[in-house]
CSV table of C-alpha atoms and ligand atoms in Angstrom, one decimal:
chain,number,residue,atom,x,y,z
Y,189,MET,CA,0.1,-0.1,-0.2
Y,190,ARG,CA,1.2,3.4,-0.9
Y,191,GLY,CA,-0.6,5.4,1.5
Y,192,LEU,CA,-0.7,5.8,5.3
Y,193,PHE,CA,-3.3,4.2,7.6
Y,194,ILE,CA,-3.6,6.2,11.1
Y,195,THR,CA,-6.3,5.3,13.4
Y,196,PHE,CA,-7.7,7.1,16.5
Y,197,GLU,CA,-8.7,5.1,19.7
Y,198,GLY,CA,-9.9,5.7,23.2
Y,199,GLY,CA,-12.8,6.5,25.3
Y,200,GLU,CA,-15.9,8.6,24.9
Y,201,GLY,CA,-15.2,12.1,24.8
Y,202,ALA,CA,-11.4,11.8,24.3
Y,203,GLY,CA,-11.2,14.2,21.6
Y,204,LYS,CA,-10.6,11.8,18.6
Y,205,SER,CA,-13.0,13.8,16.2
Y,206,THR,CA,-11.4,17.2,17.3
Y,207,GLN,CA,-7.9,15.7,16.7
Y,208,ILE,CA,-8.8,14.1,13.5
Y,209,ARG,CA,-9.9,17.6,12.2
Y,210,ILE,CA,-6.9,19.5,13.1
Y,211,LEU,CA,-4.6,16.7,11.5
Y,212,ALA,CA,-6.6,16.7,8.3
Y,213,ASP,CA,-6.1,20.3,7.7
Y,214,LEU,CA,-2.5,20.3,8.6
Y,215,LEU,CA,-1.8,17.2,6.3
Y,216,ARG,CA,-3.9,18.7,3.6
Y,217,ALA,CA,-2.2,22.1,3.9
Y,218,SER,CA,1.2,20.4,3.1
Y,219,GLY,CA,-0.2,18.6,0.1
Y,220,HIS,CA,-1.6,15.1,1.1
Y,221,GLU,CA,-4.8,13.6,0.1
Y,222,VAL,CA,-6.5,12.7,3.3
Y,223,VAL,CA,-9.4,10.5,3.5
Y,224,VAL,CA,-11.5,11.0,7.0
Y,225,THR,CA,-13.7,8.1,8.1
Y,226,ARG,CA,-15.1,6.6,11.1
Y,227,GLU,CA,-16.3,3.2,12.7
Y,228,PRO,CA,-18.7,1.8,12.8
Y,229,GLY,CA,-19.6,3.6,9.2
Y,230,GLY,CA,-17.2,4.8,6.5
Y,231,SER,CA,-19.1,3.3,3.7
Y,232,PRO,CA,-22.9,3.3,2.7
Y,233,GLY,CA,-23.2,-0.5,3.9
Y,234,ALA,CA,-21.2,0.1,7.3
Y,235,GLU,CA,-23.4,3.4,7.9
Y,236,ALA,CA,-26.4,1.2,7.7
Y,237,ILE,CA,-25.0,-1.1,10.4
Y,238,ARG,CA,-24.0,1.8,12.4
Y,239,HIS,CA,-27.4,2.5,13.0
Y,240,ALA,CA,-28.5,-0.9,14.2
Y,241,VAL,CA,-25.8,-1.2,16.7
Y,242,LEU,CA,-25.6,2.2,18.3
Y,243,SER,CA,-29.4,2.6,18.4
Y,244,GLY,CA,-29.3,-0.6,20.5
Y,245,ALA,CA,-31.9,-2.5,17.9
Y,246,ALA,CA,-28.9,-5.3,18.0
Y,247,GLU,CA,-28.4,-5.7,21.8
Y,248,PRO,CA,-31.2,-8.2,22.5
Y,249,PHE,CA,-29.3,-10.5,19.9
Y,250,GLY,CA,-26.3,-10.7,22.5
Y,251,ALA,CA,-22.8,-9.3,22.3
Y,252,GLU,CA,-21.5,-12.1,19.7
Y,253,MET,CA,-24.3,-11.0,17.2
Y,254,GLU,CA,-23.0,-7.2,17.7
Y,255,ALA,CA,-19.4,-8.2,17.1
Y,256,VAL,CA,-20.2,-9.8,14.0
Y,257,LEU,CA,-22.2,-6.7,12.9
Y,258,PHE,CA,-19.1,-4.6,13.6
Y,259,ALA,CA,-17.1,-6.9,11.8
Y,260,ALA,CA,-19.1,-6.8,9.0
Y,261,ALA,CA,-19.5,-3.0,8.7
Y,262,ARG,CA,-15.3,-3.1,8.9
Y,263,ALA,CA,-15.1,-5.8,6.0
Y,264,ASP,CA,-17.3,-3.3,3.8
Y,265,HIS,CA,-15.4,-0.1,5.0
Y,266,ILE,CA,-12.1,-1.5,4.2
Y,267,ASP,CA,-13.1,-2.8,0.8
Y,268,ARG,CA,-15.1,0.1,-0.1
Y,269,THR,CA,-13.1,3.1,1.4
Y,270,ILE,CA,-9.8,2.1,3.1
Y,271,ARG,CA,-7.8,0.0,0.6
Y,272,PRO,CA,-8.8,1.9,-2.5
Y,273,ALA,CA,-7.6,5.4,-0.7
Y,274,LEU,CA,-4.4,3.7,0.4
Y,275,GLU,CA,-3.7,2.3,-3.1
Y,276,ARG,CA,-4.2,6.1,-4.0
Y,277,GLY,CA,-1.7,7.2,-2.0
Y,278,ALA,CA,-3.7,8.8,0.5
Y,279,VAL,CA,-3.6,9.4,4.1
Y,280,VAL,CA,-6.6,7.7,5.9
Y,281,LEU,CA,-7.8,8.9,9.2
Y,282,SER,CA,-10.0,6.5,11.0
Y,283,ASP,CA,-12.2,7.2,14.1
Y,284,ARG,CA,-11.8,4.1,15.8
Y,285,PHE,CA,-10.9,0.7,14.2
Y,286,VAL,CA,-10.3,-2.8,15.2
Y,287,ASP,CA,-8.8,-1.9,18.7
Y,288,SER,CA,-12.6,-1.0,19.5
Y,289,SER,CA,-14.0,-4.1,18.9
Y,290,ARG,CA,-11.0,-6.1,20.8
Y,291,VAL,CA,-12.0,-3.7,23.7
Y,292,TYR,CA,-15.8,-3.1,23.6
Y,293,GLN,CA,-16.8,-6.5,22.5
Y,294,GLY,CA,-13.7,-8.6,23.7
Y,295,VAL,CA,-12.7,-7.1,26.7
Y,296,THR,CA,-15.9,-5.6,28.4
Y,297,GLY,CA,-18.4,-7.4,26.1
Y,298,GLY,CA,-16.4,-10.6,27.7
Y,299,LEU,CA,-16.4,-12.5,24.6
Y,300,ASP,CA,-14.2,-15.4,23.9
Y,301,ARG,CA,-10.7,-14.5,22.7
Y,302,SER,CA,-10.3,-17.0,20.0
Y,303,PHE,CA,-13.9,-16.0,18.6
Y,304,MET,CA,-12.6,-12.2,18.3
Y,305,GLU,CA,-9.4,-13.4,16.9
Y,306,THR,CA,-11.1,-15.5,14.2
Y,307,LEU,CA,-13.3,-12.5,13.4
Y,308,GLU,CA,-10.5,-10.1,13.3
Y,309,ARG,CA,-8.4,-12.5,10.8
Y,310,ALA,CA,-11.3,-12.7,8.5
Y,311,THR,CA,-12.1,-9.0,8.3
Y,312,VAL,CA,-8.7,-7.1,8.9
Y,313,GLU,CA,-6.4,-9.6,7.1
Y,314,ASP,CA,-3.3,-7.1,6.1
Y,315,MET,CA,-5.2,-3.8,6.8
Y,316,MET,CA,-3.6,-3.1,10.2
Y,317,PRO,CA,-2.9,0.4,10.7
Y,318,ASP,CA,0.5,1.9,10.2
Y,319,LEU,CA,0.0,4.0,13.3
Y,320,THR,CA,-2.8,4.0,16.4
Y,321,LEU,CA,-3.1,6.9,18.7
Y,322,ILE,CA,-4.7,6.2,21.8
Y,323,LEU,CA,-6.2,9.2,23.2
Y,324,ASP,CA,-6.1,8.5,27.1
Y,325,ILE,CA,-8.3,10.3,29.4
Y,326,ASP,CA,-10.0,10.0,32.6
Y,327,PRO,CA,-13.5,8.6,31.7
Y,328,GLU,CA,-15.1,10.9,34.2
Y,329,GLU,CA,-13.6,13.8,31.9
Y,330,GLY,CA,-14.2,12.0,29.1
Y,331,MET,CA,-17.9,11.5,29.8
Y,332,ARG,CA,-18.2,15.0,31.0
Y,333,ARG,CA,-17.0,16.4,27.5
Y,334,ALA,CA,-19.4,13.8,25.7
Y,335,ASN,CA,-22.2,15.1,27.7
Y,336,VAL,CA,-21.6,18.6,26.9
Y,337,ARG,CA,-21.1,17.7,23.3
Y,338,ARG,CA,-24.3,15.7,23.1
Y,339,GLY,CA,-26.5,18.4,24.8
Y,340,ALA,CA,-30.3,17.4,24.5
Y,341,LEU,CA,-29.4,14.2,22.2
Y,342,GLN,CA,-30.0,11.0,23.5
Y,343,ALA,CA,-27.0,8.7,24.6
Y,344,ASP,CA,-26.4,5.8,22.5
Y,345,ARG,CA,-26.2,2.1,23.4
Y,346,PHE,CA,-22.6,2.4,24.5
Y,347,GLU,CA,-22.6,5.9,26.2
Y,348,LYS,CA,-25.2,5.0,28.6
Y,349,GLU,CA,-23.0,2.4,30.3
Y,350,GLY,CA,-21.5,3.2,33.9
Y,351,LEU,CA,-18.2,4.5,34.6
Y,352,SER,CA,-16.6,1.1,35.9
Y,353,LEU,CA,-16.9,-0.2,32.4
Y,354,HIS,CA,-15.3,3.1,30.6
Y,355,ARG,CA,-12.6,2.4,33.5
Y,356,ARG,CA,-11.8,-1.4,32.2
Y,357,ARG,CA,-11.9,0.1,28.7
Y,358,ARG,CA,-9.3,2.8,29.5
Y,359,LYS,CA,-7.0,-0.1,30.9
Y,360,ALA,CA,-7.7,-2.4,27.8
Y,361,PHE,CA,-6.4,0.2,25.3
Y,362,LEU,CA,-3.3,1.1,27.5
Y,363,GLU,CA,-2.8,-2.8,27.5
Y,364,ILE,CA,-2.8,-2.9,23.9
Y,365,ALA,CA,-0.5,0.0,23.3
Y,366,LYS,CA,2.0,-2.1,25.5
Y,367,ALA,CA,1.6,-5.0,23.6
Y,368,GLU,CA,2.0,-3.5,20.5
Y,369,PRO,CA,4.4,-0.4,21.1
Y,370,LYS,CA,5.4,-0.2,17.4
Y,371,ARG,CA,2.1,0.3,16.1
Y,372,CYS,CA,0.6,2.2,19.0
Y,373,LYS,CA,1.1,5.9,20.9
Y,374,VAL,CA,-0.6,6.9,23.8
Y,375,ILE,CA,-1.6,10.3,23.9
Y,376,ASP,CA,-2.3,12.2,27.1
Y,377,ALA,CA,-5.7,13.7,26.2
Y,378,SER,CA,-6.3,15.6,29.3
Y,379,ARG,CA,-4.5,18.4,27.8
Y,380,GLN,CA,-5.6,21.4,25.6
Y,381,ALA,CA,-6.4,20.5,22.2
Y,382,GLU,CA,-3.4,22.5,20.6
Y,383,ARG,CA,-0.9,20.9,22.8
Y,384,ILE,CA,-2.4,17.4,22.1
Y,385,ALA,CA,-2.4,18.3,18.2
Y,386,ALA,CA,1.2,19.0,18.4
Y,387,GLU,CA,2.6,15.9,19.8
Y,388,ILE,CA,0.0,13.9,17.3
Y,389,ALA,CA,1.4,16.0,14.5
Y,390,GLY,CA,5.3,15.0,15.6
Y,391,ALA,CA,4.1,11.3,15.7
Y,392,VAL,CA,2.6,11.5,12.3
Y,393,GLU,CA,5.4,13.1,10.6
Y,394,ALA,CA,7.7,10.6,11.8
Y,395,ALA,CA,5.3,7.9,10.5
Y,396,ILE,CA,5.3,9.7,7.0
Y,397,GLY,CA,9.3,9.7,7.2
Y,398,ARG,CA,9.2,6.0,7.8
Y,399,LYS,CA,6.7,5.1,5.2
Y,400,ASN,CA,8.6,7.7,2.7
Y,401,LEU,CA,5.5,9.2,1.7
Y,402,ARG,CA,5.5,12.1,-0.5
Y,403,THR,CA,5.0,15.5,0.9
Y,404,GLY,CA,4.1,18.9,-0.8
Y,405,GLU,CA,2.4,17.7,-3.6
Y,406,LYS,CA,-0.8,15.8,-4.2
Y,407,ALA,CA,-0.3,11.8,-4.0
Y,408,GLY,CA,-1.2,10.2,-7.0
T,561,LIG,N1,-17.6,0.5,19.0
T,561,LIG,C1,-17.6,-0.7,19.3
T,561,LIG,O1,-18.2,-1.1,20.4
T,561,LIG,N2,-16.9,-1.6,18.6
T,561,LIG,C2,-16.4,-1.4,17.6
T,561,LIG,O2,-15.7,-2.1,16.8
T,561,LIG,C3,-16.4,0.1,17.2
T,561,LIG,C4,-17.3,0.9,17.7
T,561,LIG,C5,-15.6,0.6,15.9
T,561,LIG,C6,-19.0,4.7,18.5
T,561,LIG,O3,-19.4,5.9,19.3
T,561,LIG,C7,-19.5,3.5,19.6
T,561,LIG,O4,-19.2,2.2,19.1
T,561,LIG,C8,-18.4,3.8,20.6
T,561,LIG,C9,-17.5,2.5,20.8
T,561,LIG,C10,-18.5,1.6,19.8
T,561,LIG,N3,-18.9,3.9,21.7
T,561,LIG,N4,-19.5,4.7,22.3
T,561,LIG,N5,-20.3,5.5,22.8
T,561,LIG,P1,-19.3,7.2,18.3
T,561,LIG,O5,-18.7,7.4,17.1
T,561,LIG,O6,-20.7,7.8,18.5
T,561,LIG,O7,-18.7,8.2,19.6
T,561,LIG,P2,-17.0,8.1,20.1
T,561,LIG,O8,-16.1,7.2,19.1
T,561,LIG,O9,-17.1,7.5,21.4
T,561,LIG,O10,-16.6,9.5,20.2
T,561,LIG,P3,-17.0,10.6,20.8
T,561,LIG,O11,-17.8,10.3,21.8
T,561,LIG,O12,-18.0,11.3,19.7
T,561,LIG,O13,-16.0,11.5,21.2
T,561,LIG,P4,-14.6,12.0,20.7
T,561,LIG,O14,-14.6,11.9,19.1
T,561,LIG,O15,-13.4,11.3,21.2
T,561,LIG,O16,-14.4,13.5,21.0
T,561,LIG,P5,-14.7,14.9,20.4
T,561,LIG,O17,-16.1,15.0,19.6
T,561,LIG,O18,-13.7,15.3,19.6
T,561,LIG,O19,-15.1,15.9,21.9
T,561,LIG,C11,-15.9,15.6,22.7
T,561,LIG,C12,-16.1,16.9,23.3
T,561,LIG,O20,-15.2,17.5,23.9
T,561,LIG,C13,-16.4,18.3,22.3
T,561,LIG,O21,-17.3,19.1,22.8
T,561,LIG,C14,-15.3,18.9,22.0
T,561,LIG,O22,-15.2,20.0,21.8
T,561,LIG,C15,-14.7,18.8,23.5
T,561,LIG,N6,-13.2,18.7,23.5
T,561,LIG,C16,-12.2,17.8,22.6
T,561,LIG,N7,-10.9,18.1,22.8
T,561,LIG,C17,-10.8,18.7,23.9
T,561,LIG,C18,-9.8,19.1,24.9
T,561,LIG,N8,-8.6,19.0,24.7
T,561,LIG,N9,-9.9,19.9,25.9
T,561,LIG,C19,-11.3,20.1,26.2
T,561,LIG,N10,-12.5,19.7,25.7
T,561,LIG,C20,-12.1,19.1,24.4
């Protein structure tokens, strides 16, 4: 693949969308084609599944079925959006990807490890990110931020869950970072957005260098 695949992970309200917007502007200004996408979603089929999983409509069918739906959405997202963009040489910024399944369905959903690994192999194949930025924040602060942003809108299937689950997820993301230090970088997301953005820009610049991605002109 000629492009660069970057994923943003972490708990609710960590600031992933905010940081993706800042980074996308920076990369575009230096001439890269940037594709901003998200999970669940990022392609027409996956966006349809997003509605089913986040509304809670799939919850009665159990955690395994939810995991299968997230995986099906991911397979479509990869085929329709991520792989074509990387083949063009673009930088792909995805708000969540496979680590969210590992954490939300695997760890806090209590699903069997080998079941999750089989799903992951069947969907992700060679499409692991070049860089995963894990935005780490105290879940209390993350939920406070998410509540402010949501305003009068209803909380989704996962936002409704309690603080202890959010704490377990934070720990699980940090464990992934520890197990895969080459791919993952933990970012302290409790700071001001500008300071976080500066650290992210440094990490992305290094990844661009490692991948020898062209800058200053449109990838093509
Ligand atoms: N899920 C899953 O279970 N399995 C899977 O495989 C996948 C996903 C892929 C998708 O939610 C849900 O699906 C997710 C996991 C599950 N669980 N939940 N909930 P989503 O896409 O609707 O939402 P999210 O991914 O959790 O993100 P978020 O809550 O929208 O937050 P965010 O993107 O990280 O933060 P933000 O929108 O950039 O910022 C939140 C607010 O804080 C906003 O008002 C900002 O202006 C403010 N903000 C941002 N940065 C700062 C700083 N630095 N200081 C102060 N305030 C800030």
